[in-house]
CSV table of C-alpha atoms in Angstrom, one decimal:
chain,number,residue,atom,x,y,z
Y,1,UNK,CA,-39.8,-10.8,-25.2
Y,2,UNK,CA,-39.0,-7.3,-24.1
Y,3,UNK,CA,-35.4,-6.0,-24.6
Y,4,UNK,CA,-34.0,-3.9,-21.9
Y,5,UNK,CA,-31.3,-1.2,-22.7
Y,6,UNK,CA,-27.6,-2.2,-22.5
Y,7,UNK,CA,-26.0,-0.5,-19.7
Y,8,UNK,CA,-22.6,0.3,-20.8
Y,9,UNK,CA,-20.4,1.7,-17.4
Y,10,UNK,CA,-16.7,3.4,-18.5
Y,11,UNK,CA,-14.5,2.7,-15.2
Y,12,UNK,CA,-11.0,4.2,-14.4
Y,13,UNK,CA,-8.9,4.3,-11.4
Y,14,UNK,CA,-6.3,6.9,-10.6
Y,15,UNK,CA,-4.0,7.1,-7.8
Y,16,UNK,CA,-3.5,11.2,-7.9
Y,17,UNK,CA,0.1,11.4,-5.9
Y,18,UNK,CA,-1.2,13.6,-2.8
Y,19,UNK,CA,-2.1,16.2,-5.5
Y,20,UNK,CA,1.6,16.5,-7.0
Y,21,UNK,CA,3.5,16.8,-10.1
Y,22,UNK,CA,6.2,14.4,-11.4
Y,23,UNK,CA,8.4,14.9,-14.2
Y,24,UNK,CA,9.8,12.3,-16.8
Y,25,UNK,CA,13.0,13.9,-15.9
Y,26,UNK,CA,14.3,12.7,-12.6
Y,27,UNK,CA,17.2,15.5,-12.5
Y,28,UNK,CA,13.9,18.2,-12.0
Y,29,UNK,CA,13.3,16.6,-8.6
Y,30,UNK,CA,15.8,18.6,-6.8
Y,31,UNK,CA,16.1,19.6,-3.0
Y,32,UNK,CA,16.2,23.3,-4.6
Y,33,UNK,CA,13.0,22.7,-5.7
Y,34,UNK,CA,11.8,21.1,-2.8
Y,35,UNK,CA,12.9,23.4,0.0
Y,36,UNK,CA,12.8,27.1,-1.9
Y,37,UNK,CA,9.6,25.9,-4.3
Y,38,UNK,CA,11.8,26.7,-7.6
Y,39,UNK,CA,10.8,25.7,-10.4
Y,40,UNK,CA,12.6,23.2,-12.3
Y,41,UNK,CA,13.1,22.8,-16.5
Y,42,UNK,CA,14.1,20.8,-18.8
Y,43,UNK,CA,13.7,20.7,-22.7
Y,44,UNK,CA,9.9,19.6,-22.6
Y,45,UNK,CA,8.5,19.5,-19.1
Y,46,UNK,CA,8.8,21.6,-15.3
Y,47,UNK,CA,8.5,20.4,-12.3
Y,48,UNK,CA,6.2,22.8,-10.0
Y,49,UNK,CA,6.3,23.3,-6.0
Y,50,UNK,CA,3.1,24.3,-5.7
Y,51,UNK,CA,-1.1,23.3,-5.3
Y,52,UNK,CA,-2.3,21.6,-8.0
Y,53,UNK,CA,-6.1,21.1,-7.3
Y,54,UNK,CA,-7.7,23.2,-10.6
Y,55,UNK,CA,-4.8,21.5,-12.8
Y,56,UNK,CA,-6.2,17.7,-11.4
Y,57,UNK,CA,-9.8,18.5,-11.3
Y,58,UNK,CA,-9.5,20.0,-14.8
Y,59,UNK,CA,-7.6,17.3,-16.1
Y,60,UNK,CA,-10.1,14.3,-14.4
Y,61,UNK,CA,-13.3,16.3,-15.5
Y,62,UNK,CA,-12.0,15.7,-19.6
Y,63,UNK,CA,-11.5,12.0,-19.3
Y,64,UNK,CA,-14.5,10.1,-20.2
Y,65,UNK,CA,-15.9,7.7,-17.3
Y,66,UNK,CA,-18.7,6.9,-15.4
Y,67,UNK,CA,-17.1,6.1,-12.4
Y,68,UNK,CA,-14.0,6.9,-11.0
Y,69,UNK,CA,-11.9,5.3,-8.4
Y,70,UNK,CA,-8.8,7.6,-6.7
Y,71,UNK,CA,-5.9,7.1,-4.1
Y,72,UNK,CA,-3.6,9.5,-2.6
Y,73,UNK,CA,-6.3,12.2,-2.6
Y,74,UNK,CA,-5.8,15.1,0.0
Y,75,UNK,CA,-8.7,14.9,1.8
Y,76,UNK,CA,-10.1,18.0,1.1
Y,77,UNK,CA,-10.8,17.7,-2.6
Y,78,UNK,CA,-13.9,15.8,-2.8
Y,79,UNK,CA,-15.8,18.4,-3.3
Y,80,UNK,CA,-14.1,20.6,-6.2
Y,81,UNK,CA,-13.6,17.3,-7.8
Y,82,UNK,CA,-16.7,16.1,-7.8
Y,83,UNK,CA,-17.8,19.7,-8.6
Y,84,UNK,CA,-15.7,20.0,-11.8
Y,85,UNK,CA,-16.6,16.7,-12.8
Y,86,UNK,CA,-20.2,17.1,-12.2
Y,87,UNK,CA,-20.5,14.0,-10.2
Y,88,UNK,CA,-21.4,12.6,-7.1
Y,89,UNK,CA,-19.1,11.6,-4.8
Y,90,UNK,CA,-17.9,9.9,-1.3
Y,91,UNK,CA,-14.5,9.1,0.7
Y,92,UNK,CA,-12.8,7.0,3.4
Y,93,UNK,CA,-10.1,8.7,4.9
Y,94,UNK,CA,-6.7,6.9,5.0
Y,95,UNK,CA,-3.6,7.8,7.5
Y,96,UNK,CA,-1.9,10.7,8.6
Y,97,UNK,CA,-5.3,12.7,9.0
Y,98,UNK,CA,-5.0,14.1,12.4
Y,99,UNK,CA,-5.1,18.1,12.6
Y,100,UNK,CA,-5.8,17.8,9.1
Y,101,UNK,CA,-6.6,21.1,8.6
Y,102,UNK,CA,-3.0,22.3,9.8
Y,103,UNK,CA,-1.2,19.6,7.7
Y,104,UNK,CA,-3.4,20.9,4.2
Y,105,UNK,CA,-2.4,24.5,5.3
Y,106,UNK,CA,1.3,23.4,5.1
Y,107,UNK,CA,0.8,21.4,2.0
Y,108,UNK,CA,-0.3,24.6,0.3
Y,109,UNK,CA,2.2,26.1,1.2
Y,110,UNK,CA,5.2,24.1,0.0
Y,111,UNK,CA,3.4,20.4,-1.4
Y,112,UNK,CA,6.8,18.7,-2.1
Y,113,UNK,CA,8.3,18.9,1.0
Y,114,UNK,CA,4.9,17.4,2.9
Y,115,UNK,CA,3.9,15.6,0.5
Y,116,UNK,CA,1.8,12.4,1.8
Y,117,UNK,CA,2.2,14.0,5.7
Y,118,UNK,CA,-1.2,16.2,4.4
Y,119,UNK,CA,-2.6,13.0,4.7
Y,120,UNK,CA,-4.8,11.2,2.6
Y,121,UNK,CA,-8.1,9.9,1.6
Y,122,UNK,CA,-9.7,7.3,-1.7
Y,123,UNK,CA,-12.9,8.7,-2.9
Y,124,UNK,CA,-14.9,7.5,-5.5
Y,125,UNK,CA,-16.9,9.6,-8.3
Y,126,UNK,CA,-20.0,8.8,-9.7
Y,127,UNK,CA,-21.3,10.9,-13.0
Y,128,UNK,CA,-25.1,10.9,-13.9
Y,129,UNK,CA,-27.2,8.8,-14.5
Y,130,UNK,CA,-25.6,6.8,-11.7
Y,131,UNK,CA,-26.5,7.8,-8.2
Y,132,UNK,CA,-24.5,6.7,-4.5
Y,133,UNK,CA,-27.3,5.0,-2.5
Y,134,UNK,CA,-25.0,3.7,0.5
Y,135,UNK,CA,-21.9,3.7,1.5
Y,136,UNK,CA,-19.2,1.7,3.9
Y,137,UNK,CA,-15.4,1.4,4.8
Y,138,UNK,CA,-13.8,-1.2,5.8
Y,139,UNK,CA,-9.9,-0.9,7.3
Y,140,UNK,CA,-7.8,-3.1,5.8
Y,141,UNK,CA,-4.1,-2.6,7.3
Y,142,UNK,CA,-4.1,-0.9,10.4
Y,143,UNK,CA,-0.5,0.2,10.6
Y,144,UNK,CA,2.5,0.5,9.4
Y,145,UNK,CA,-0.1,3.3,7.2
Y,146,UNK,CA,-3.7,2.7,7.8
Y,147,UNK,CA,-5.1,1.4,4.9
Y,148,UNK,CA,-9.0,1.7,4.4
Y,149,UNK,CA,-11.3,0.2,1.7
Y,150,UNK,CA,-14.4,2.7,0.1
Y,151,UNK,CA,-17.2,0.7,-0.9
Y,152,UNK,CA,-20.0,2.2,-3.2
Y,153,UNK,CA,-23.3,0.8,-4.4
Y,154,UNK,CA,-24.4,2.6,-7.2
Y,155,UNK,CA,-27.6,3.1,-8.6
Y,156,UNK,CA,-29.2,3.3,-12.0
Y,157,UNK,CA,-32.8,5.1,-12.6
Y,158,UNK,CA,-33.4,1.8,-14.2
Y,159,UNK,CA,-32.6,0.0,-11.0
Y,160,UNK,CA,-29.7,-2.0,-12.2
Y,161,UNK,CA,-26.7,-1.6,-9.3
Y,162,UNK,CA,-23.0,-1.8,-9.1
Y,163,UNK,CA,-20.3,-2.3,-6.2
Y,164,UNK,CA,-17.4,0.1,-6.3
Y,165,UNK,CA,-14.8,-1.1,-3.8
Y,166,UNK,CA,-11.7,1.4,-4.1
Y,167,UNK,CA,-8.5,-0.3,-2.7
Y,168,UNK,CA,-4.8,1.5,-1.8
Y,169,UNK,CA,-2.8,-1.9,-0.3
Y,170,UNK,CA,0.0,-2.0,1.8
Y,171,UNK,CA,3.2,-1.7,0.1
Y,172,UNK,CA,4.7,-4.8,1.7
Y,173,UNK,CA,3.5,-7.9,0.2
Y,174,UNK,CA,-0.6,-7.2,0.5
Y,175,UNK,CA,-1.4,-10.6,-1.0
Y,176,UNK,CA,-3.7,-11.6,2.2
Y,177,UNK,CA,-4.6,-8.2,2.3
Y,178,UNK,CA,-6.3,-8.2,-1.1
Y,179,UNK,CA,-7.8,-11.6,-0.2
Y,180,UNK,CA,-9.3,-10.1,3.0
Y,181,UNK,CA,-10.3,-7.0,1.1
Y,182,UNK,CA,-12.2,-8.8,-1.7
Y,183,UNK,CA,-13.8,-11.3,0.5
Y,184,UNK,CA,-15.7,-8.4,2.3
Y,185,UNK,CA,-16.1,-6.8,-1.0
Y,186,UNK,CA,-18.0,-9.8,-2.4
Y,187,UNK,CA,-20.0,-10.2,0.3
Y,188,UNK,CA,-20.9,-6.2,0.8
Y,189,UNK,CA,-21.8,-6.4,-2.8
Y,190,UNK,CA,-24.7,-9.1,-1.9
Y,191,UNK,CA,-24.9,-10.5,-5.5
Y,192,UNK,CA,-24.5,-7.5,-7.3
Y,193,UNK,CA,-21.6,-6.2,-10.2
Y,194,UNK,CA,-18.3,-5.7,-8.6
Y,195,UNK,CA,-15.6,-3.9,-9.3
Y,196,UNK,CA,-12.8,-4.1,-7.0
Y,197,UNK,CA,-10.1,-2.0,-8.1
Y,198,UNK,CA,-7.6,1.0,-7.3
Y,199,UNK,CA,-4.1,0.3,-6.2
Y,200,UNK,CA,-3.1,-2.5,-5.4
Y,201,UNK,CA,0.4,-2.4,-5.1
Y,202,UNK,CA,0.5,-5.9,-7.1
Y,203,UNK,CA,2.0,-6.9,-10.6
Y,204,UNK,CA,0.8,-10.1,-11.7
Y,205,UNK,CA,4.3,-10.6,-13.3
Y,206,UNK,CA,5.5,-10.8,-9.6
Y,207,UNK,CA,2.8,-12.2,-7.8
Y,208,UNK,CA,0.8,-14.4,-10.0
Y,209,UNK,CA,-0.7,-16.6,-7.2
Y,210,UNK,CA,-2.2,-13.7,-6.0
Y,211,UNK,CA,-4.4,-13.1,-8.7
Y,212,UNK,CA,-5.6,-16.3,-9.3
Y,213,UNK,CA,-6.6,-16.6,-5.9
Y,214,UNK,CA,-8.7,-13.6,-6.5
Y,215,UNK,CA,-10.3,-15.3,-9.0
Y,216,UNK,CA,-10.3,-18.5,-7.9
Y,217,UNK,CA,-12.3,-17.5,-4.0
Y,218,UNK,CA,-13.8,-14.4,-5.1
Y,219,UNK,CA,-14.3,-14.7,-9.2
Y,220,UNK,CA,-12.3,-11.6,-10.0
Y,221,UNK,CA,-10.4,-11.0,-12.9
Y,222,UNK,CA,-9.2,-8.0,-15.2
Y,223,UNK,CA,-6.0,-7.4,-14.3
Y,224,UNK,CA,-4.2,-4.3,-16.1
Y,225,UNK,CA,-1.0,-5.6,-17.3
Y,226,UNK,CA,2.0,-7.9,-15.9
Y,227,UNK,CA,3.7,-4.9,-15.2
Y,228,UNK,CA,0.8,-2.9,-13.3
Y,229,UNK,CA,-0.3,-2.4,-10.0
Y,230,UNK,CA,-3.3,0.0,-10.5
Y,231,UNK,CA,-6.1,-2.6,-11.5
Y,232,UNK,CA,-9.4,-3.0,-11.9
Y,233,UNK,CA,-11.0,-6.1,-11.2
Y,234,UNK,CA,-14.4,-7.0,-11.8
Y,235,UNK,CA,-16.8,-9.9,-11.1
Y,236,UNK,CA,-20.4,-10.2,-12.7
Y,237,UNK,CA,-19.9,-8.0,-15.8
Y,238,UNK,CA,-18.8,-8.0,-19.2
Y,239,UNK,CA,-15.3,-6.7,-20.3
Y,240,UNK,CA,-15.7,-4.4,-23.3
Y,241,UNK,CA,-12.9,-2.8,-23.2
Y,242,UNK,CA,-10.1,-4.5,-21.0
Y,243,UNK,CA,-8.1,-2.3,-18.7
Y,244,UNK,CA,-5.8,-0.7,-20.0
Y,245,UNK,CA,-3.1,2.6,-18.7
Y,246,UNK,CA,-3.3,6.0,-20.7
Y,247,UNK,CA,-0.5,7.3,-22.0
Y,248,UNK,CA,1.5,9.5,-19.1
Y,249,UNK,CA,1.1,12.3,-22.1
Y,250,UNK,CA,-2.8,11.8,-21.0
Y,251,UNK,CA,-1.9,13.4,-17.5
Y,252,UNK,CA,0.1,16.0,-18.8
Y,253,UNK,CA,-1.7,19.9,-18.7
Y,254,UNK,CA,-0.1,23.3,-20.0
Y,255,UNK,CA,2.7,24.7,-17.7
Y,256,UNK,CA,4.6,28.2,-18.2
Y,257,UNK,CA,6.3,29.0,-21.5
Y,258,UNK,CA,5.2,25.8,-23.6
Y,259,UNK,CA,6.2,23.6,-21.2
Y,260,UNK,CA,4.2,20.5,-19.5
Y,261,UNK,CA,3.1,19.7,-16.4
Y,262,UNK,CA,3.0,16.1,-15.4
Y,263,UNK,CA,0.6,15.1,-13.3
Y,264,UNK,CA,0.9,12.1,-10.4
Y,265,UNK,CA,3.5,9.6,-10.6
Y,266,UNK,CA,0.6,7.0,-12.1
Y,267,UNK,CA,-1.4,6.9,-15.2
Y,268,UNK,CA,-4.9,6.9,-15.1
Y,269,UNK,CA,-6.4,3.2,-16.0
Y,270,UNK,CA,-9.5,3.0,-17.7
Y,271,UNK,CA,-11.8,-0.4,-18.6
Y,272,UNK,CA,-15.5,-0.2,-19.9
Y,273,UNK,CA,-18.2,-3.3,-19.0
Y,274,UNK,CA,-21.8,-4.0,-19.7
Y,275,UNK,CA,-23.7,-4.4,-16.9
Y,276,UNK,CA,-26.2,-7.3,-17.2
């Protein structure tokens, strides 16, 4: 009998706070900050007015993953985050995207006070040896915010695949959005590994019945924590490592004088699975 390699994928999800900094300390969030880009400090940490592209690519490029799922991205990152993380990437643009490149000229200009009016996009990173080999995105909320699914089949030179589908769901109780979204996502997947994952804006403390209707219709299961509401779900492969958030030290990066810079107002999650 011949014995094929295990495929081992590392997975991790990120929602990346349209490229902003938040600070453990709420009292650093001031309107000084906000409308004159002043720097605020406290004992340990700074909050910072200003573009933070290098600091998040920078910061991505160290954690170890195959694959990477993000929300909240300004749309005009792809590139230098895929470049620093020397992946492959795609992205499905999300709301407030028209004259985007007015809005991302404002945003560099003072990021706090536009904040998600830059507009946004999920994208989804793929390191070697996986490859993108096609690509689709599906709406899932039209208004109040348009809400759009990424989906990714991903390739292995060995010609095992995997389904990325990269969710950011409706604030306002997205149960039978998730439903609708994962019953495309099953069926765009066409029998292969799915992960179906991103943020959801569900805890399973709060919704419960949610969940195990995902797994009950669409066989997905994983969920982060009863607290959480970035997840990563996953149907047809192996948990090795169950999904789990970093520590918000893990998306801190050197600020001025000693201090830290926090990055996003999430924690990365990570999860690793053996694709069979």
């Amino acid at each position: 009998m011949t014995r094929h390699p295990r495929i081992v994928v590392r997975v991790v999800t990120w929602n990346l706070f349209h490229g902003r900094d938040d600070p453990p300390d709420p009292s650093l969030r001031t309107w000084r900050s906000r409308l004159l880009r002043i720097t605020e400090r406290s004992a340990t940490h700074e909050q910072v007015n200003r573009p933070l592209r290098d600091e998040f690519a920078a910061r991505l490029a160290t954690l170890a993953w195959d694959v990477a799922l993000l929300q909240e991205v300004p749309p005009g990152w792809l590139r230098p985050l895929a470049g620093a993380a020397r992946a492959s990437g795609a992205s499905a643009l999300t709301s407030r995207n028209f004259l985007h490149m007015a809005r991302a000229a404002l945003a560099r200009l003072n990021p706090d006070l536009v904040a998600s009016g830059e507009g946004g996009s999920n994208q989804v990173l793929a390191r070697p040896s996986w490859r993108i080999s096609r690509v689709a995105r599906r709406t899932t909320a039209p208004r109040p915010e348009r809400r759009r699914m990424l989906l990714v089949r991903l390739r292995e030179p060995g010609g095992a695949e995997l389904v990325v589908a990269n969710v950011h769901l409706s604030t306002r109780d997205p149960t039978d959005e998730a439903l609708a979204a994962a019953q495309y996502a099953v069926a765009w997947s066409d029998g292969a590994p799915l992960v179906f994952g991103g943020d959801l804006n569900l805890r399973p403390d709060r919704a419960p019945a949610a969940f195990a209707e995902l797994g009950a219709r669409h066989g997905l299961s994983g969920a982060t924590a009863p607290g959480a509401i970035d997840h990563l779900l996953v149907r047809g492969l192996v948990p090795l490592h169950e999904a789990e958030a970093f520590a918000p030290s893990a998306r801190e990066v050197p600020g001025s004088d000693g201090l830290a810079i926090r990055l996003s107002d999430h924690s990365p999650v990570a999860a690793t699975f053996e694709v069979r």
